[in-house]
Coordinates of N, CA and C in Angstrom, one line a residue:
M1 N -14.5 14.5 -20.8 CA -14.8 15.7 -20.1 C -13.9 16.8 -20.4
R2 N -12.7 16.7 -21.0 CA -11.8 17.7 -21.1 C -11.9 18.1 -22.6
A3 N -12.0 17.3 -23.5 CA -11.8 17.4 -24.9 C -12.3 16.3 -25.7
R4 N -12.7 16.5 -26.9 CA -13.3 15.4 -27.8 C -12.2 14.6 -28.4
L5 N -12.3 13.3 -28.1 CA -11.1 12.4 -28.6 C -11.8 11.4 -29.8
D6 N -11.0 11.3 -30.8 CA -11.5 10.4 -31.8 C -11.1 8.9 -31.6
D7 N -11.4 8.0 -32.5 CA -11.1 6.6 -32.3 C -9.5 6.2 -32.1
A8 N -8.8 7.1 -32.8 CA -7.2 6.9 -32.8 C -6.7 7.2 -31.4
D9 N -7.4 8.5 -30.8 CA -6.9 8.9 -29.5 C -7.2 7.8 -28.4
R10 N -8.6 7.3 -28.6 CA -8.9 6.4 -27.4 C -8.1 5.1 -27.6
A11 N -7.9 4.6 -28.9 CA -7.1 3.5 -28.9 C -5.9 3.4 -28.4
A12 N -5.0 4.8 -28.7 CA -3.8 5.1 -28.0 C -3.9 4.9 -26.5
I13 N -5.0 5.6 -26.0 CA -5.3 5.4 -24.4 C -5.3 4.0 -23.9
T14 N -6.2 3.5 -24.7 CA -6.4 2.0 -24.1 C -5.4 1.0 -24.4
A15 N -4.3 1.4 -25.3 CA -3.1 0.4 -25.4 C -2.2 0.7 -24.3
M16 N -2.3 1.7 -23.5 CA -1.4 1.9 -22.4 C -1.6 0.8 -21.5
V17 N -0.3 0.5 -20.8 CA -0.2 -0.4 -19.9 C -0.7 0.1 -18.6
L18 N -1.5 -0.5 -17.9 CA -2.0 0.0 -16.5 C -1.5 -0.9 -15.4
Q19 N -1.4 -0.1 -14.2 CA -1.0 -0.8 -13.1 C -1.9 -0.5 -12.2
H20 N -2.8 -1.3 -11.6 CA -3.9 -1.1 -10.6 C -3.3 -1.1 -9.1
R21 N -3.6 -0.1 -8.4 CA -3.0 0.0 -7.0 C -4.1 0.5 -6.0
H22 N -4.1 0.1 -4.9 CA -5.1 0.7 -3.8 C -4.1 1.3 -2.6
Y23 N -4.7 2.5 -2.2 CA -4.0 3.2 -1.1 C -5.2 3.3 0.0
E24 N -4.6 2.9 1.2 CA -5.4 3.3 2.4 C -5.5 4.6 2.8
P25 N -6.6 5.0 3.6 CA -6.7 6.7 3.9 C -5.5 7.0 4.6
G26 N -5.1 8.3 4.2 CA -3.9 8.9 4.6 C -2.4 8.4 4.1
S27 N -2.6 7.7 3.2 CA -1.3 7.1 2.3 C -0.9 8.3 1.4
Y28 N 0.5 8.5 1.4 CA 1.1 9.5 0.5 C 1.2 9.0 -1.0
L29 N 0.6 9.8 -1.9 CA 0.9 9.2 -3.3 C 2.0 10.2 -3.9
I30 N 2.2 11.5 -3.3 CA 3.2 12.4 -3.7 C 3.9 12.9 -2.5
R31 N 5.0 13.2 -2.3 CA 5.7 13.9 -1.2 C 6.4 15.1 -1.8
E32 N 6.2 16.2 -1.1 CA 6.9 17.4 -1.5 C 8.3 17.3 -1.4
G33 N 9.2 17.7 -2.5 CA 10.6 17.7 -2.5 C 11.1 16.4 -3.1
E34 N 10.3 15.5 -3.5 CA 10.9 14.3 -4.0 C 10.6 14.5 -5.6
P35 N 11.5 13.8 -6.4 CA 11.4 13.5 -7.8 C 10.2 12.8 -8.1
P36 N 9.6 13.1 -9.3 CA 8.3 12.3 -9.7 C 8.7 10.8 -9.9
R37 N 7.4 10.1 -9.7 CA 7.6 8.6 -9.7 C 7.4 8.3 -11.3
P38 N 7.8 7.2 -11.4 CA 7.7 6.7 -13.0 C 6.3 6.5 -13.6
T39 N 5.4 6.7 -12.8 CA 4.0 6.4 -13.1 C 3.3 7.7 -12.8
C40 N 2.1 8.0 -13.4 CA 1.1 9.0 -13.0 C -0.2 8.2 -12.6
A41 N -0.9 8.6 -11.4 CA -2.0 8.0 -10.9 C -3.3 8.7 -11.4
F42 N -4.3 7.9 -12.0 CA -5.6 8.3 -12.2 C -6.6 7.5 -11.3
I43 N -7.3 8.5 -10.5 CA -8.3 7.9 -9.5 C -9.6 7.2 -10.2
I44 N -9.4 5.9 -10.0 CA -10.7 5.3 -10.4 C -11.6 5.3 -9.4
S45 N -11.5 5.3 -8.2 CA -12.5 5.5 -7.1 C -11.8 6.0 -5.9
G46 N -12.6 6.6 -5.0 CA -12.2 7.5 -3.9 C -11.8 8.8 -3.9
I47 N -11.2 9.5 -2.9 CA -10.9 10.9 -2.9 C -9.5 11.2 -2.3
A48 N -8.8 11.9 -2.9 CA -7.6 12.4 -2.5 C -7.5 14.0 -2.2
Y49 N -6.4 14.6 -1.5 CA -6.3 15.9 -1.3 C -4.9 16.3 -1.7
R50 N -4.6 17.6 -2.1 CA -3.3 18.2 -2.0 C -3.2 18.9 -0.9
Q51 N -2.0 19.0 -0.2 CA -1.7 19.9 0.8 C -0.3 20.2 1.0
K52 N -0.1 21.5 1.5 CA 1.1 21.9 1.9 C 1.3 22.1 3.3
L53 N 2.7 21.9 4.0 CA 2.8 22.1 5.4 C 3.8 23.1 5.5
T54 N 3.4 23.9 6.6 CA 4.4 24.9 7.0 C 5.6 24.4 7.8
R55 N 6.5 25.2 8.2 CA 7.9 24.8 8.9 C 7.3 24.2 10.1
E56 N 6.4 24.8 10.8 CA 5.8 24.4 12.0 C 4.9 23.2 12.0
G57 N 4.6 22.7 10.9 CA 3.7 21.6 10.8 C 2.3 21.8 10.5
A58 N 1.9 23.1 10.4 CA 0.4 23.5 10.1 C 0.0 22.9 8.7
R59 N -1.0 22.4 8.4 CA -1.3 22.0 7.0 C -2.4 22.8 6.5
Q60 N -2.4 22.9 5.1 CA -3.4 23.7 4.3 C -3.7 22.9 3.2
I61 N -4.9 22.3 3.2 CA -5.6 21.5 2.2 C -5.8 22.5 1.0
V62 N -5.4 22.3 -0.3 CA -5.5 23.2 -1.2 C -6.4 22.8 -2.4
S63 N -6.8 21.5 -2.4 CA -7.6 20.9 -3.4 C -8.1 19.5 -3.0
L64 N -9.2 19.3 -3.5 CA -9.7 17.9 -3.6 C -9.4 17.3 -5.0
E65 N -9.4 15.9 -5.0 CA -9.2 15.2 -6.1 C -10.2 14.0 -5.9
M66 N -11.0 13.6 -7.1 CA -11.8 12.6 -7.0 C -11.8 11.6 -8.3
Q67 N -12.7 10.7 -8.3 CA -12.9 9.8 -9.4 C -12.9 10.6 -10.8
G68 N -11.8 10.1 -11.6 CA -11.7 10.8 -13.0 C -10.6 11.8 -13.0
D69 N -9.9 12.0 -11.9 CA -8.9 13.0 -11.9 C -7.5 12.5 -11.9
F70 N -6.6 12.9 -12.6 CA -5.2 12.7 -12.5 C -4.5 13.3 -11.2
V71 N -3.6 12.7 -10.4 CA -3.2 13.4 -9.3 C -1.7 14.0 -9.4
D72 N -1.1 13.6 -10.7 CA 0.3 14.2 -10.7 C 0.5 14.5 -12.1
V73 N -0.3 15.0 -12.9 CA 0.1 15.2 -14.3 C 1.1 16.4 -14.4
Q74 N 1.3 17.2 -13.3 CA 2.3 18.2 -13.4 C 3.7 17.6 -13.5
H75 N 3.8 16.3 -13.1 CA 5.1 15.7 -13.2 C 5.4 15.1 -14.5
L76 N 4.6 15.3 -15.6 CA 5.1 15.1 -17.0 C 6.2 15.9 -17.3
F77 N 6.3 17.2 -16.8 CA 7.4 17.9 -17.2 C 8.3 18.7 -16.2
L78 N 7.6 18.6 -14.8 CA 8.4 19.2 -13.8 C 9.1 18.1 -13.0
R79 N 10.2 18.6 -12.5 CA 11.1 17.7 -12.0 C 11.3 17.3 -10.6
V80 N 10.3 18.0 -9.8 CA 10.3 17.9 -8.4 C 8.9 18.2 -7.9
A81 N 8.3 17.6 -6.8 CA 7.0 17.7 -6.2 C 7.3 18.9 -5.4
D82 N 6.1 20.0 -5.6 CA 6.1 21.2 -4.8 C 5.1 21.1 -3.6
H83 N 4.4 20.0 -3.6 CA 3.4 19.7 -2.5 C 3.2 18.3 -2.4
N84 N 2.3 18.2 -1.5 CA 2.1 16.6 -1.0 C 0.6 16.2 -1.7
V85 N 0.4 15.1 -1.9 CA -0.9 14.3 -2.2 C -1.3 13.0 -1.3
Q86 N -2.3 13.2 -0.5 CA -2.6 12.1 0.4 C -4.1 11.7 0.0
S87 N -4.3 10.4 0.2 CA -5.5 9.6 0.2 C -6.5 10.2 1.2
L88 N -7.5 10.6 1.0 CA -8.6 10.9 1.9 C -9.5 9.7 2.4
T89 N -9.8 9.0 1.3 CA -10.5 7.8 1.6 C -9.6 6.7 1.2
R90 N -10.2 5.5 1.0 CA -9.4 4.4 0.3 C -9.4 4.7 -1.2
L91 N -8.3 4.5 -1.8 CA -8.4 4.9 -3.3 C -8.0 3.6 -4.2
E92 N -8.6 3.7 -5.2 CA -8.0 2.8 -6.2 C -7.5 3.4 -7.5
T93 N -6.5 3.2 -8.1 CA -6.0 4.0 -9.2 C -5.5 3.1 -10.2
A94 N -5.5 3.8 -11.5 CA -4.9 3.1 -12.7 C -3.6 4.0 -12.8
E95 N -2.5 3.3 -12.7 CA -1.2 4.2 -12.7 C -0.6 3.7 -14.3
V96 N -0.4 4.7 -14.9 CA 0.3 4.6 -16.3 C 1.9 5.4 -16.5
S97 N 2.7 4.8 -17.4 CA 4.1 5.4 -17.4 C 3.9 6.8 -17.6
R98 N 4.7 7.5 -16.8 CA 4.9 9.0 -17.2 C 5.4 9.4 -18.4
D99 N 6.5 8.7 -18.8 CA 7.0 9.0 -20.3 C 6.0 8.5 -21.2
G100 N 5.3 7.5 -21.1 CA 4.3 6.9 -22.0 C 3.2 8.1 -22.1
L101 N 2.7 8.6 -20.9 CA 1.7 9.6 -21.1 C 2.2 11.0 -21.6
R102 N 3.3 11.3 -21.4 CA 4.1 12.6 -21.9 C 4.2 12.4 -23.5
K103 N 4.5 11.2 -23.9 CA 4.6 10.8 -25.4 C 3.0 11.1 -26.1
L104 N 2.0 10.5 -25.4 CA 0.5 10.6 -25.8 C 0.5 12.2 -26.1
A105 N 0.7 13.0 -24.9 CA 0.3 14.4 -25.0 C 1.0 15.2 -26.2
L106 N 2.1 14.6 -26.6 CA 2.9 15.2 -27.6 C 2.7 14.8 -29.1
T107 N 2.0 13.7 -29.1 CA 1.9 13.0 -30.5 C 0.4 13.0 -30.8
H108 N -0.5 13.0 -29.7 CA -2.0 13.3 -30.1 C -2.4 14.5 -29.5
P109 N -2.7 15.5 -30.6 CA -3.1 16.8 -30.0 C -4.4 16.9 -29.3
A110 N -5.4 16.1 -29.4 CA -6.5 16.1 -28.6 C -6.3 15.6 -27.3
I111 N -5.4 14.6 -27.1 CA -5.1 14.2 -25.7 C -4.1 15.1 -24.8
G112 N -3.4 15.9 -25.7 CA -2.3 16.9 -25.1 C -3.4 18.3 -24.6
E113 N -4.3 18.4 -25.6 CA -5.3 19.5 -25.1 C -6.3 19.0 -24.1
A114 N -6.5 17.8 -23.8 CA -7.2 17.5 -22.6 C -6.5 17.6 -21.4
L115 N -5.2 17.3 -21.4 CA -4.4 17.5 -20.3 C -3.9 19.0 -20.0
W116 N -4.1 19.7 -21.0 CA -3.8 21.2 -21.0 C -5.1 21.7 -20.2
V117 N -6.1 21.4 -20.7 CA -7.5 22.0 -20.1 C -7.7 21.5 -18.6
D118 N -7.1 20.2 -18.4 CA -7.2 19.8 -16.8 C -6.3 20.6 -16.1
A119 N -5.1 21.0 -16.5 CA -4.4 21.9 -15.7 C -4.9 23.2 -15.5
L120 N -5.3 23.8 -16.6 CA -6.0 25.1 -16.5 C -7.3 25.1 -15.6
I121 N -8.0 24.1 -15.6 CA -9.2 24.1 -14.5 C -8.6 24.1 -13.2
A122 N -7.6 23.1 -13.2 CA -6.9 23.1 -11.8 C -6.5 24.6 -11.2
G123 N -5.9 25.4 -12.3 CA -5.5 26.6 -12.0 C -6.9 27.5 -11.5
S124 N -7.9 27.2 -12.3 CA -9.2 27.9 -11.9 C -9.6 27.6 -10.6
V125 N -9.7 26.3 -10.2 CA -10.1 26.0 -8.9 C -9.2 26.6 -7.7
Y126 N -7.8 26.6 -8.1 CA -6.9 27.1 -6.9 C -7.2 28.6 -6.9
R127 N -7.5 29.4 -8.0 CA -8.0 30.8 -7.7 C -9.2 30.9 -7.0
E128 N -10.1 30.1 -7.0 CA -11.2 30.3 -6.3 C -11.1 29.9 -4.9
W129 N -10.1 29.0 -4.5 CA -9.9 28.6 -3.2 C -8.9 29.5 -2.5
V130 N -8.1 30.4 -3.3 CA -7.5 31.5 -2.6 C -8.6 32.5 -2.3
T131 N -9.4 32.9 -3.1 CA -10.4 33.8 -2.8 C -11.4 33.3 -1.6
N132 N -11.6 32.1 -1.7 CA -12.5 31.7 -0.5 C -11.8 31.8 0.8
L133 N -10.5 31.5 0.9 CA -9.7 31.9 2.0 C -9.6 33.2 2.4
G134 N -9.3 33.9 1.4 CA -8.8 35.4 1.7 C -9.8 36.3 1.8
R135 N -10.9 36.0 1.3 CA -11.9 37.2 1.2 C -13.6 36.8 1.6
R136 N -13.6 35.6 2.2 CA -14.9 35.2 2.6 C -15.0 34.9 4.1
D137 N -16.1 35.1 4.7 CA -16.1 34.6 6.1 C -16.4 33.1 6.3
A138 N -16.2 32.7 7.7 CA -16.3 31.4 7.9 C -17.6 30.7 7.2
K139 N -18.7 31.3 7.5 CA -20.2 30.5 7.1 C -19.9 30.4 5.4
T140 N -19.5 31.5 4.8 CA -19.4 31.4 3.4 C -18.4 30.4 3.0
R141 N -17.2 30.4 3.6 CA -16.3 29.5 3.1 C -16.8 28.0 3.2
V142 N -17.2 27.5 4.4 CA -17.9 26.2 4.5 C -18.8 26.0 3.7
A143 N -19.9 26.9 3.3 CA -21.0 26.6 2.3 C -20.3 26.3 1.0
H144 N -19.4 27.1 0.7 CA -18.9 27.2 -0.7 C -18.2 25.7 -0.8
L145 N -17.4 25.2 0.0 CA -16.8 24.0 -0.1 C -17.8 22.9 -0.2
L146 N -19.0 23.0 0.6 CA -20.0 22.1 0.3 C -20.7 22.1 -1.1
C147 N -20.7 23.4 -1.6 CA -21.3 23.3 -3.1 C -20.4 22.9 -4.0
E148 N -19.2 23.1 -3.8 CA -18.1 22.5 -4.8 C -18.2 20.9 -4.7
F149 N -18.0 20.3 -3.4 CA -18.1 19.0 -3.4 C -19.3 18.4 -4.0
T150 N -20.4 19.1 -3.9 CA -21.7 18.5 -4.3 C -21.5 18.4 -5.7
L151 N -21.2 19.5 -6.6 CA -21.2 19.4 -8.0 C -20.1 18.6 -8.5
R152 N -18.8 18.6 -8.1 CA -18.0 17.8 -8.4 C -18.2 16.2 -8.3
A153 N -18.6 15.7 -7.0 CA -18.9 14.6 -6.8 C -20.2 14.1 -7.7
R154 N -21.1 14.8 -8.0 CA -22.2 14.3 -8.8 C -21.4 14.2 -10.4
A155 N -20.6 15.1 -10.7 CA -20.1 15.0 -12.1 C -19.2 13.8 -12.2
A156 N -18.5 13.4 -11.0 CA -17.8 12.2 -11.0 C -18.3 11.0 -10.9
G157 N -19.8 11.1 -10.5 CA -20.5 9.9 -10.3 C -20.0 9.3 -9.0
V158 N -19.8 9.8 -7.9 CA -19.5 9.2 -6.5 C -20.5 9.7 -5.6
A159 N -21.3 10.5 -5.8 CA -22.5 11.1 -4.9 C -23.6 11.6 -5.7
G160 N -24.6 11.5 -4.8 CA -25.7 12.0 -5.4 C -26.0 13.7 -5.0
H161 N -27.1 14.0 -5.6 CA -27.3 15.5 -5.2 C -28.9 15.6 -5.0
P162 N -29.1 16.2 -3.7 CA -28.1 17.1 -2.9 C -27.9 16.4 -1.6
S163 N -27.7 14.9 -1.8 CA -27.4 14.3 -0.3 C -26.2 13.5 -0.8
Y164 N -25.3 13.4 0.2 CA -24.0 12.6 0.1 C -23.3 12.4 1.4
E165 N -22.4 11.6 1.5 CA -21.5 11.4 2.6 C -20.2 12.3 2.3
L166 N -19.9 13.4 3.3 CA -18.6 14.0 3.1 C -17.5 13.4 3.9
P167 N -16.6 12.8 3.3 CA -15.6 12.1 4.0 C -14.5 12.8 4.8
M168 N -14.8 14.0 5.3 CA -13.8 14.8 5.9 C -14.1 14.9 7.3
T169 N -13.1 14.9 8.0 CA -13.2 15.1 9.6 C -13.4 16.8 9.7
Q170 N -13.9 17.2 10.9 CA -14.0 18.8 11.0 C -12.4 19.4 11.0
E171 N -11.4 18.5 11.4 CA -10.2 19.1 11.4 C -9.8 19.3 9.9
Q172 N -10.0 18.2 9.0 CA -9.8 18.3 7.7 C -10.6 19.5 7.0
L173 N -11.8 19.7 7.3 CA -12.5 20.8 6.7 C -12.0 22.2 7.1
G174 N -11.4 22.1 8.5 CA -10.7 23.2 8.9 C -9.5 23.6 8.2
D175 N -8.7 22.7 7.9 CA -7.5 22.7 7.0 C -7.7 23.1 5.6
A176 N -8.9 22.9 5.0 CA -9.4 23.3 3.7 C -9.8 24.7 3.6
T177 N -10.5 25.2 4.8 CA -11.0 26.5 4.9 C -10.1 27.5 6.0
G178 N -9.1 27.1 6.3 CA -8.3 28.1 7.3 C -9.1 28.3 8.5
L179 N -9.8 27.3 9.0 CA -10.6 27.6 10.2 C -10.1 26.4 11.3
T180 N -10.5 26.7 12.5 CA -10.1 25.6 13.5 C -11.1 24.6 13.4
S181 N -11.1 23.5 13.9 CA -12.1 22.2 13.9 C -13.3 22.8 14.7
V182 N -13.1 23.5 15.9 CA -14.3 24.0 16.7 C -15.0 25.2 16.0
H183 N -14.5 25.9 15.2 CA -15.1 27.1 14.3 C -15.8 26.3 13.4
V184 N -15.2 25.3 12.7 CA -16.1 24.5 11.6 C -17.2 23.8 12.4
N185 N -17.1 23.2 13.5 CA -18.4 22.7 14.0 C -19.3 23.8 14.2
R186 N -19.0 24.9 14.8 CA -19.9 26.1 15.1 C -20.4 26.4 13.8
T187 N -19.8 26.5 12.6 CA -20.4 26.8 11.4 C -21.2 26.0 10.8
L188 N -21.1 24.7 10.9 CA -22.0 23.7 10.4 C -23.2 23.8 11.3
K189 N -23.1 24.0 12.7 CA -24.4 24.0 13.2 C -25.1 25.3 12.8
L190 N -24.5 26.4 12.6 CA -25.1 27.5 12.0 C -25.9 27.3 10.8
L191 N -25.1 26.5 9.9 CA -26.0 26.1 8.5 C -27.2 25.3 8.8
E192 N -27.0 24.4 9.8 CA -28.4 23.7 10.3 C -29.4 24.7 10.8
V193 N -28.9 25.4 11.7 CA -30.0 26.4 12.3 C -30.9 27.2 11.1
D194 N -29.9 27.6 10.2 CA -30.5 28.4 9.1 C -31.3 27.7 8.1
G195 N -31.5 26.3 8.3 CA -32.2 25.5 7.4 C -31.6 25.2 6.1
L196 N -30.3 25.1 6.0 CA -29.6 25.0 4.8 C -29.2 23.6 4.6
I197 N -28.7 23.0 5.7 CA -28.2 21.6 5.5 C -28.7 20.8 6.8
A198 N -28.7 19.5 6.5 CA -29.2 18.6 7.8 C -28.0 17.6 7.7
R199 N -27.5 17.3 9.0 CA -26.3 16.4 9.3 C -26.8 15.2 9.9
D200 N -26.2 14.1 9.5 CA -26.2 12.7 10.4 C -24.7 12.2 10.3
R201 N -24.0 12.6 11.2 CA -22.6 12.4 11.4 C -22.0 12.9 10.1
R202 N -21.2 12.1 9.2 CA -20.7 12.7 8.0 C -21.6 12.8 6.6
H203 N -22.9 12.4 6.9 CA -23.8 12.5 5.9 C -24.5 14.0 5.7
I204 N -24.2 14.6 4.8 CA -24.8 15.9 4.5 C -26.0 15.9 3.5
R205 N -26.9 16.7 3.9 CA -28.2 16.8 3.0 C -28.3 18.2 2.7
L206 N -28.3 18.8 1.6 CA -28.4 20.2 1.3 C -30.0 20.5 1.0
L207 N -30.5 21.4 2.0 CA -32.0 21.3 2.1 C -32.4 22.6 1.1
D208 N -31.8 23.4 0.6 CA -32.2 24.4 -0.3 C -30.9 24.9 -1.2
W209 N -30.9 24.4 -2.2 CA -29.8 24.6 -3.2 C -29.6 26.2 -3.4
G210 N -30.7 26.6 -3.8 CA -30.7 28.0 -4.1 C -30.2 28.9 -2.9
R211 N -30.8 28.8 -1.8 CA -30.3 29.5 -0.8 C -28.9 29.2 -0.2
I212 N -28.3 28.1 -0.3 CA -26.9 27.9 0.0 C -26.1 28.3 -1.1
V213 N -26.4 28.2 -2.2 CA -25.6 28.8 -3.4 C -25.2 30.4 -3.0
D214 N -26.5 31.0 -2.6 CA -26.4 32.4 -2.3 C -25.5 32.7 -1.0
V215 N -25.6 32.1 -0.2 CA -24.9 32.1 1.0 C -23.5 32.0 0.8
A216 N -23.2 30.9 -0.1 CA -21.8 30.6 -0.4 C -21.0 31.5 -1.4
D217 N -21.9 32.3 -1.9 CA -21.2 33.3 -2.9 C -20.7 32.3 -4.0
F218 N -21.4 31.2 -4.3 CA -21.0 30.2 -5.2 C -21.4 30.3 -6.8
N219 N -20.4 30.4 -7.8 CA -20.8 30.2 -8.9 C -20.0 29.2 -9.6
S220 N -20.7 28.3 -10.2 CA -19.9 26.9 -10.7 C -19.0 27.1 -11.9
R221 N -19.0 28.3 -12.4 CA -18.1 28.6 -13.6 C -16.9 28.2 -13.6
Y222 N -16.2 28.3 -12.4 CA -14.5 28.1 -12.4 C -14.5 26.6 -12.4
L223 N -15.6 25.8 -12.2 CA -15.2 24.2 -12.4 C -15.2 23.8 -14.0
H224 N -15.9 24.5 -14.9 CA -15.8 24.3 -16.1 C -16.3 22.9 -16.5
L225 N -17.4 22.6 -15.9 CA -18.1 21.2 -15.9 C -18.6 20.9 -17.4
D226 N -18.7 22.0 -18.3 CA -19.4 21.5 -19.6 C -18.2 21.9 -20.5
Q227 N -17.1 21.6 -20.2 CA -16.0 21.9 -21.1 C -16.1 21.2 -22.5
A228 N -16.1 19.8 -22.5 CA -16.1 19.1 -23.7 C -17.3 19.4 -24.4
G229 N -18.5 19.6 -23.9 CA -19.8 19.7 -24.6 C -19.9 21.2 -25.3
S230 N -19.0 22.1 -24.8 CA -19.1 23.4 -25.1 C -18.2 23.7 -26.6
R231 N -17.6 22.6 -26.9 CA -16.7 23.0 -28.1 C -17.5 22.4 -29.4

């Protein structure tokens, strides 16, 4: 999804030694202020999230990571973690040597390009989340998050469209959108009343994609989902 790889690139990747690990929901994969681990984790199944904590303990979720994402590529070259990564659901990961992955990036240009593109897309997503938090109202923020989750989960093969299970509590949704859990609950009910979504506990069904995209001020350009196919 990030770059076109030839047979030599694929062979180099498959030759890497993998360590399979499982994480229960709420487990920390990365802790802010700590040096990088000797391995980088690639998500095989499940969802994780990046978050920052204020001195008072308030949490801001800054992105979601799901199947097909690396959670700590930045540690190939940075010396200390500047944020936390926690598992949202049960995670299965394939963990590879940090030194080995860095060597691949430097000796196989297409693999290096793929990792570069991955980092650039992460930056694009962060910019969109900053805009969502800073310049959109509550209804638009929540609708935007639902739209992003829908497309990313479908691209990763972890959920259907337009119906899926959103494995986030209202508190976690609030931490991702800068709202209280009460405000999130009120906003979800408003989206239901407007005929945009239907809910059954954490199961979400988008009833009118065109309308919810409009309400969410959502344009999928920032996700760059067609990156490899466009080259």
